[in-house]
Tab-separated table of C-alpha atoms and ligand atoms in Angstrom:
chain	number	residue	atom	x	y	z
A	62	MET	CA	56.288	24.857	-64.454
A	63	ASN	CA	53.091	22.843	-64.203
A	64	ALA	CA	50.941	24.215	-61.357
A	65	ALA	CA	50.731	20.749	-59.792
A	66	THR	CA	54.475	20.444	-59.185
A	67	PRO	CA	56.051	21.649	-55.948
A	68	PHE	CA	59.352	22.386	-57.707
A	69	PRO	CA	60.329	26.024	-58.295
A	70	ALA	CA	62.901	25.156	-60.990
A	71	ARG	CA	63.622	22.465	-63.565
A	72	ILE	CA	67.252	21.983	-62.543
A	73	GLY	CA	68.301	21.379	-58.979
A	74	LEU	CA	71.504	20.341	-57.277
A	75	GLY	CA	71.943	16.632	-56.591
A	76	THR	CA	74.029	15.766	-53.527
A	77	TRP	CA	74.594	12.002	-53.801
A	78	LYS	CA	78.334	11.507	-53.052
A	79	MET	CA	78.548	14.794	-51.160
A	80	GLY	CA	79.436	14.932	-47.473
A	81	GLU	CA	82.008	12.152	-47.832
A	82	GLY	CA	84.958	14.436	-47.158
A	83	ASP	CA	85.347	16.334	-50.449
A	84	ARG	CA	86.295	19.830	-49.278
A	85	ARG	CA	84.700	21.316	-52.397
A	86	ASP	CA	81.183	20.348	-51.251
A	87	LEU	CA	80.361	23.191	-48.845
A	88	PRO	CA	81.623	25.998	-51.122
A	89	ALA	CA	79.921	24.273	-54.061
A	90	ILE	CA	76.500	24.266	-52.408
A	91	ARG	CA	76.968	27.882	-51.325
A	92	HIS	CA	77.976	28.741	-54.889
A	93	ALA	CA	74.855	27.037	-56.234
A	94	LEU	CA	72.628	28.989	-53.837
A	95	GLU	CA	74.339	32.271	-54.702
A	96	HIS	CA	73.993	31.574	-58.430
A	97	GLY	CA	70.295	30.918	-58.525
A	98	TYR	CA	69.729	27.268	-57.603
A	99	ARG	CA	66.445	26.988	-55.746
A	100	LEU	CA	66.126	23.201	-55.561
A	101	ILE	CA	68.447	20.906	-53.584
A	102	ASP	CA	67.966	17.156	-53.429
A	103	THR	CA	69.428	15.003	-50.686
A	104	ALA	CA	68.761	11.893	-48.568
A	105	GLU	CA	69.531	10.568	-45.105
A	106	MET	CA	71.466	7.806	-46.892
A	107	TYR	CA	73.997	10.107	-48.571
A	108	ALA	CA	77.207	9.857	-46.547
A	109	GLN	CA	75.006	8.633	-43.671
A	110	GLY	CA	73.624	12.102	-43.022
A	111	GLY	CA	76.831	13.829	-44.121
A	112	ALA	CA	75.245	15.383	-47.207
A	113	GLU	CA	72.389	16.821	-45.132
A	114	ARG	CA	74.905	18.245	-42.644
A	115	VAL	CA	76.902	20.026	-45.325
A	116	ILE	CA	73.698	21.399	-46.877
A	117	GLY	CA	72.711	22.647	-43.399
A	118	LYS	CA	75.996	24.551	-43.139
A	119	ALA	CA	75.525	26.023	-46.614
A	120	LEU	CA	71.953	27.112	-45.834
A	121	LEU	CA	73.104	28.818	-42.663
A	122	ALA	CA	75.958	30.608	-44.433
A	123	HIS	CA	73.668	31.641	-47.288
A	124	GLY	CA	71.185	33.139	-44.821
A	125	LEU	CA	68.070	31.447	-43.506
A	126	GLN	CA	66.001	34.437	-44.660
A	127	HIS	CA	66.270	32.881	-48.151
A	128	ARG	CA	64.837	29.547	-47.024
A	129	PRO	CA	61.233	30.244	-48.193
A	130	ARG	CA	62.421	30.619	-51.829
A	131	LEU	CA	64.130	27.237	-51.760
A	132	CYS	CA	62.863	23.719	-52.220
A	133	ILE	CA	64.682	21.124	-50.121
A	134	VAL	CA	63.998	17.457	-50.860
A	135	SER	CA	65.147	14.564	-48.671
A	136	LYS	CA	64.413	10.852	-48.435
A	137	VAL	CA	63.767	8.199	-45.819
A	138	LEU	CA	65.648	4.905	-46.099
A	139	PRO	CA	63.405	1.858	-46.613
A	140	ASP	CA	64.633	0.265	-43.371
A	141	ASN	CA	63.462	3.339	-41.458
A	142	ALA	CA	60.173	3.688	-43.321
A	143	SER	CA	57.832	2.235	-40.672
A	144	ARG	CA	55.016	4.348	-39.190
A	145	HIS	CA	57.196	5.728	-36.364
A	146	GLY	CA	60.588	5.230	-38.016
A	147	THR	CA	59.654	7.591	-40.850
A	148	VAL	CA	58.709	10.330	-38.404
A	149	ARG	CA	61.953	9.877	-36.455
A	150	ALA	CA	64.012	9.833	-39.665
A	151	CYS	CA	62.418	13.051	-40.883
A	152	GLU	CA	63.049	14.787	-37.561
A	153	ALA	CA	66.706	13.686	-37.718
A	154	SER	CA	67.050	14.979	-41.307
A	155	LEU	CA	65.584	18.344	-40.252
A	156	GLU	CA	68.030	18.510	-37.358
A	157	ARG	CA	70.996	17.918	-39.685
A	158	LEU	CA	69.676	20.354	-42.279
A	159	GLY	CA	68.975	22.976	-39.637
A	160	CYS	CA	65.653	23.909	-41.146
A	161	GLY	CA	62.154	23.629	-39.782
A	162	TYR	CA	60.548	21.801	-42.687
A	163	LEU	CA	61.209	19.905	-45.903
A	164	ASP	CA	59.459	20.914	-49.088
A	165	VAL	CA	59.292	17.332	-50.332
A	166	TYR	CA	59.993	14.076	-48.480
A	167	LEU	CA	60.409	10.837	-50.422
A	168	LEU	CA	60.515	7.119	-49.717
A	169	HIS	CA	63.972	6.318	-51.147
A	170	TRP	CA	62.919	2.919	-52.479
A	171	PRO	CA	60.363	0.291	-51.386
A	172	GLY	CA	61.492	-2.081	-48.645
A	173	ARG	CA	60.154	-4.358	-45.929
A	174	HIS	CA	57.657	-1.904	-44.399
A	175	PRO	CA	54.142	-1.784	-45.914
A	176	LEU	CA	53.683	1.295	-48.123
A	177	ALA	CA	50.590	2.247	-46.088
A	178	GLN	CA	52.742	2.711	-42.954
A	179	THR	CA	55.097	5.110	-44.695
A	180	LEU	CA	52.118	6.909	-46.149
A	181	GLU	CA	50.466	7.355	-42.758
A	182	ALA	CA	53.707	8.792	-41.417
A	183	PHE	CA	53.966	11.181	-44.372
A	184	VAL	CA	50.433	12.418	-43.688
A	185	GLU	CA	51.271	12.979	-40.015
A	186	LEU	CA	54.443	14.872	-40.960
A	187	ARG	CA	52.478	17.036	-43.372
A	188	GLU	CA	49.808	17.774	-40.761
A	189	ARG	CA	52.525	18.788	-38.291
A	190	GLY	CA	54.062	21.132	-40.891
A	191	LEU	CA	57.369	19.238	-40.991
A	192	ILE	CA	56.963	18.489	-44.705
A	193	ARG	CA	54.995	20.311	-47.397
A	194	HIS	CA	54.664	17.455	-49.908
A	195	PHE	CA	55.624	13.808	-50.144
A	196	GLY	CA	56.549	11.404	-52.879
A	197	VAL	CA	58.505	8.295	-53.756
A	198	SER	CA	61.671	7.239	-55.520
A	199	ASN	CA	62.709	4.192	-57.543
A	200	LEU	CA	59.165	2.775	-57.711
A	201	ASP	CA	58.241	0.877	-60.865
A	202	ALA	CA	54.789	1.134	-62.439
A	203	GLY	CA	53.360	-1.771	-60.419
A	204	GLU	CA	54.632	-0.315	-57.153
A	205	LEU	CA	53.237	3.108	-58.065
A	206	GLN	CA	49.843	1.509	-58.576
A	207	GLN	CA	50.110	-0.091	-55.127
A	208	TRP	CA	51.037	3.291	-53.690
A	209	ARG	CA	48.014	5.017	-55.252
A	210	ALA	CA	45.800	2.139	-54.054
A	211	ALA	CA	47.108	2.646	-50.499
A	212	GLU	CA	46.321	6.371	-50.793
A	213	ARG	CA	42.755	5.565	-51.893
A	214	THR	CA	42.287	3.145	-48.993
A	215	LEU	CA	43.385	5.865	-46.574
A	216	GLY	CA	41.163	8.466	-48.288
A	217	ILE	CA	44.124	10.634	-49.334
A	218	THR	CA	43.299	12.750	-52.370
A	219	ASP	CA	46.430	14.961	-52.442
A	220	GLY	CA	48.995	12.173	-52.379
A	221	ALA	CA	52.507	11.614	-53.745
A	222	CYS	CA	53.552	14.371	-56.131
A	223	THR	CA	56.674	12.825	-57.650
A	224	ASN	CA	58.619	9.660	-58.410
A	225	GLN	CA	62.369	10.222	-58.538
A	226	VAL	CA	64.104	7.765	-60.887
A	227	TYR	CA	67.369	7.213	-62.703
A	228	TYR	CA	66.927	8.720	-66.143
A	229	CYS	CA	69.455	9.822	-68.738
A	230	MET	CA	70.270	9.121	-72.410
A	231	ALA	CA	71.851	5.795	-71.498
A	232	GLN	CA	69.020	4.797	-69.136
A	233	ARG	CA	65.715	5.243	-70.977
A	234	GLY	CA	63.657	2.354	-69.555
A	235	ILE	CA	60.909	4.575	-68.099
A	236	GLU	CA	60.029	5.837	-71.587
A	237	PHE	CA	58.430	2.529	-72.555
A	238	ALA	CA	55.305	2.838	-70.408
A	239	GLN	CA	56.081	4.185	-66.970
A	240	LEU	CA	56.524	7.822	-67.902
A	241	ALA	CA	53.107	8.005	-69.550
A	242	TRP	CA	51.546	6.313	-66.531
A	243	GLN	CA	53.218	8.767	-64.159
A	244	ARG	CA	51.950	11.705	-66.224
A	245	ALA	CA	48.426	10.325	-66.290
A	246	HIS	CA	48.418	9.778	-62.519
A	247	GLY	CA	49.874	13.083	-61.373
A	248	PHE	CA	53.466	12.099	-60.657
A	249	CYS	CA	56.046	14.670	-61.698
A	250	THR	CA	59.293	12.884	-62.622
A	251	MET	CA	62.583	13.838	-60.977
A	252	ALA	CA	65.531	12.522	-63.002
A	253	TYR	CA	68.508	11.619	-60.839
A	254	SER	CA	71.952	11.013	-62.326
A	255	PRO	CA	70.912	12.810	-65.554
A	256	LEU	CA	74.589	12.854	-66.570
A	257	GLY	CA	74.867	9.085	-66.199
A	258	GLN	CA	77.036	9.750	-63.103
A	259	GLY	CA	79.455	11.531	-65.420
A	260	ASP	CA	80.081	8.560	-67.787
A	261	LEU	CA	77.749	9.893	-70.461
A	262	LEU	CA	79.872	13.004	-70.836
A	263	ARG	CA	82.806	10.944	-72.121
A	264	ASP	CA	80.781	9.370	-74.938
A	265	PRO	CA	82.339	10.469	-78.277
A	266	MET	CA	78.947	11.083	-79.932
A	267	VAL	CA	77.732	13.181	-76.997
A	268	LYS	CA	80.965	15.188	-77.060
A	269	GLN	CA	80.791	15.774	-80.813
A	270	LEU	CA	77.114	16.656	-80.871
A	271	ALA	CA	77.540	19.051	-77.949
A	272	ALA	CA	80.461	20.750	-79.711
A	273	ASP	CA	78.399	21.106	-82.910
A	274	LEU	CA	75.680	22.845	-80.882
A	275	LYS	CA	78.149	24.977	-78.886
A	276	LEU	CA	76.992	23.324	-75.685
A	277	THR	CA	78.940	21.358	-73.115
A	278	PRO	CA	78.205	17.595	-73.008
A	279	ALA	CA	76.493	18.115	-69.650
A	280	GLN	CA	74.220	20.809	-71.067
A	281	LEU	CA	73.284	18.532	-73.943
A	282	ALA	CA	72.514	15.672	-71.546
A	283	LEU	CA	70.398	17.918	-69.330
A	284	ALA	CA	68.520	19.621	-72.169
A	285	TRP	CA	67.716	16.141	-73.491
A	286	VAL	CA	66.164	15.113	-70.147
A	287	LEU	CA	64.231	18.387	-69.940
A	288	ARG	CA	62.622	17.886	-73.369
A	289	HIS	CA	59.850	16.315	-71.251
A	290	PRO	CA	58.010	19.404	-70.028
A	291	GLU	CA	57.056	17.975	-66.634
A	292	MET	CA	60.534	16.667	-65.773
A	293	VAL	CA	63.026	18.016	-63.231
A	294	ALA	CA	66.740	17.079	-63.303
A	295	ILE	CA	69.155	17.093	-60.360
A	296	PRO	CA	72.768	16.858	-61.607
A	297	LYS	CA	75.385	16.607	-58.878
A	298	SER	CA	78.494	18.739	-59.111
A	299	SER	CA	80.987	20.028	-56.584
A	300	ASP	CA	82.615	22.287	-59.160
A	301	PRO	CA	81.485	25.957	-59.322
A	302	GLN	CA	81.853	26.354	-63.083
A	303	ARG	CA	80.003	23.129	-63.799
A	304	ILE	CA	77.271	24.126	-61.358
A	305	GLU	CA	76.696	27.322	-63.347
A	306	GLN	CA	76.850	25.661	-66.768
A	307	ASN	CA	74.447	22.935	-65.664
A	308	LEU	CA	71.835	25.477	-64.559
A	309	ARG	CA	71.977	27.243	-67.942
A	310	ALA	CA	70.885	24.019	-69.659
A	311	ALA	CA	67.326	24.813	-68.549
A	312	ASP	CA	67.242	27.441	-71.335
A	313	VAL	CA	68.297	25.054	-74.134
A	314	THR	CA	65.766	23.482	-76.523
A	315	LEU	CA	66.930	20.656	-78.800
A	316	ASP	CA	65.568	20.349	-82.345
A	317	ALA	CA	64.196	17.187	-83.965
A	318	ALA	CA	67.390	16.461	-85.917
A	319	THR	CA	69.444	16.535	-82.697
A	320	LEU	CA	66.981	14.244	-80.930
A	321	ALA	CA	67.164	11.818	-83.874
A	322	ARG	CA	70.971	11.690	-83.641
A	323	ILE	CA	70.694	10.903	-79.939
A	324	ASP	CA	68.074	8.182	-80.616
A	325	ALA	CA	70.462	6.582	-83.116
A	326	ARG	CA	73.195	6.331	-80.469
A	327	PHE	CA	70.916	5.596	-77.482
A	328	PRO	CA	67.738	3.962	-78.867
A	329	PRO	CA	64.458	4.302	-76.969
A	330	PRO	CA	63.358	1.116	-75.150
A	331	ARG	CA	61.401	-1.478	-77.122
A	332	ALA	CA	60.223	-3.409	-74.064
A	333	GLU	CA	59.556	-2.924	-70.382
A	334	LEU	CA	62.863	-3.046	-68.493
A	335	PRO	CA	63.385	-3.419	-64.764
A	336	LEU	CA	63.856	-0.009	-63.110
A	337	ALA	CA	67.468	0.782	-62.243
A	338	THR	CA	67.973	1.708	-58.590
A	339	SER	CA	70.756	3.252	-56.568
B	1299	A2P	P1	81.977	16.877	-60.079
B	1299	A2P	O1	81.174	16.828	-58.823
B	1299	A2P	O2	83.439	16.774	-59.857
B	1299	A2P	O3	81.590	18.057	-60.964
B	1299	A2P	P2	75.104	12.660	-62.083
B	1299	A2P	O4	74.431	13.898	-61.594
B	1299	A2P	O5	74.563	12.148	-63.381
B	1299	A2P	O6	75.128	11.565	-61.025
B	1299	A2P	O7	76.636	13.022	-62.400
B	1299	A2P	C1	77.518	13.488	-61.396
B	1299	A2P	C2	78.938	13.376	-61.906
B	1299	A2P	O8	79.104	14.216	-63.065
B	1299	A2P	C3	79.947	13.829	-60.895
B	1299	A2P	O9	81.070	12.987	-61.004
B	1299	A2P	C4	80.290	15.252	-61.318
B	1299	A2P	O10	81.617	15.557	-60.945
B	1299	A2P	C5	80.143	15.176	-62.822
B	1299	A2P	N1	79.673	16.441	-63.421
B	1299	A2P	C6	78.648	17.220	-63.025
B	1299	A2P	N2	78.480	18.277	-63.835
B	1299	A2P	C7	79.432	18.175	-64.787
B	1299	A2P	C8	79.777	18.973	-65.907
B	1299	A2P	N3	79.110	20.073	-66.214
B	1299	A2P	N4	80.843	18.562	-66.660
B	1299	A2P	C9	81.533	17.439	-66.358
B	1299	A2P	N5	81.239	16.648	-65.312
B	1299	A2P	C10	80.202	17.004	-64.527
């Protein structure tokens, strides 16, 4: 991994849609931890804190002595992202997660509170040791520029480390210009929903190509995202076998002919598109 990134692995476990009552979630997160996942992504929004609670139970069962090896990412909702609201939201996330700090804390998407207020709160949280790094999610290139400008105004030199965005074969908008900008300005990219929320895996071309390569469709989709060396992907699964197969995709490299077949089915963007959000 690039020395500038806080992430200890290129594939992490996404938890959007967890904590909503699926009884597979707790054993799934424990399974992921026992099988080598070191990165878990969550948010206060997911199941209104339910995802963080189930992660907290899994961390406890796994053994808190392993906590230093892990990277836990959570996010503040835009409505909570005022100067004091961000601090309160982070403390509540830590309470649900049952851990003393977050490795990375993100603004989930931009909202009504000025970016500078969220930023000031992030700096306070970092100074208090409640977060190690901070970043953003679902910001487009213009918003990222505003964010960096706010950091400059506040004299912050070690600012946001990542922008987490929707990115998969069927959602390539960031490739037009944003990805290059993020690289040039020190933002590592976290790809959420790298499996297209599961839909991509039912595409006949994806299924055929994966079979030709002796991969599963999910491994193909993940290896495709990870062809960008600075990118991290966070597929969600509550299924133990899928959790294991997804992690193994980090070892797969796709050749030029495979990438060309994917481009033919899912062409790269020819113009700037609005950023998808969820
Ligand atoms: P499940 O949790 O039952 O495994 P994304 O991360 O792009 O949002 O996709 C998540 C969706 O993809 C979930 O519905 C998840 O279902 C499904 N999924 C995750 N990994 C795999 C896999 N290896 N094979 C098939 N479906 C998967």
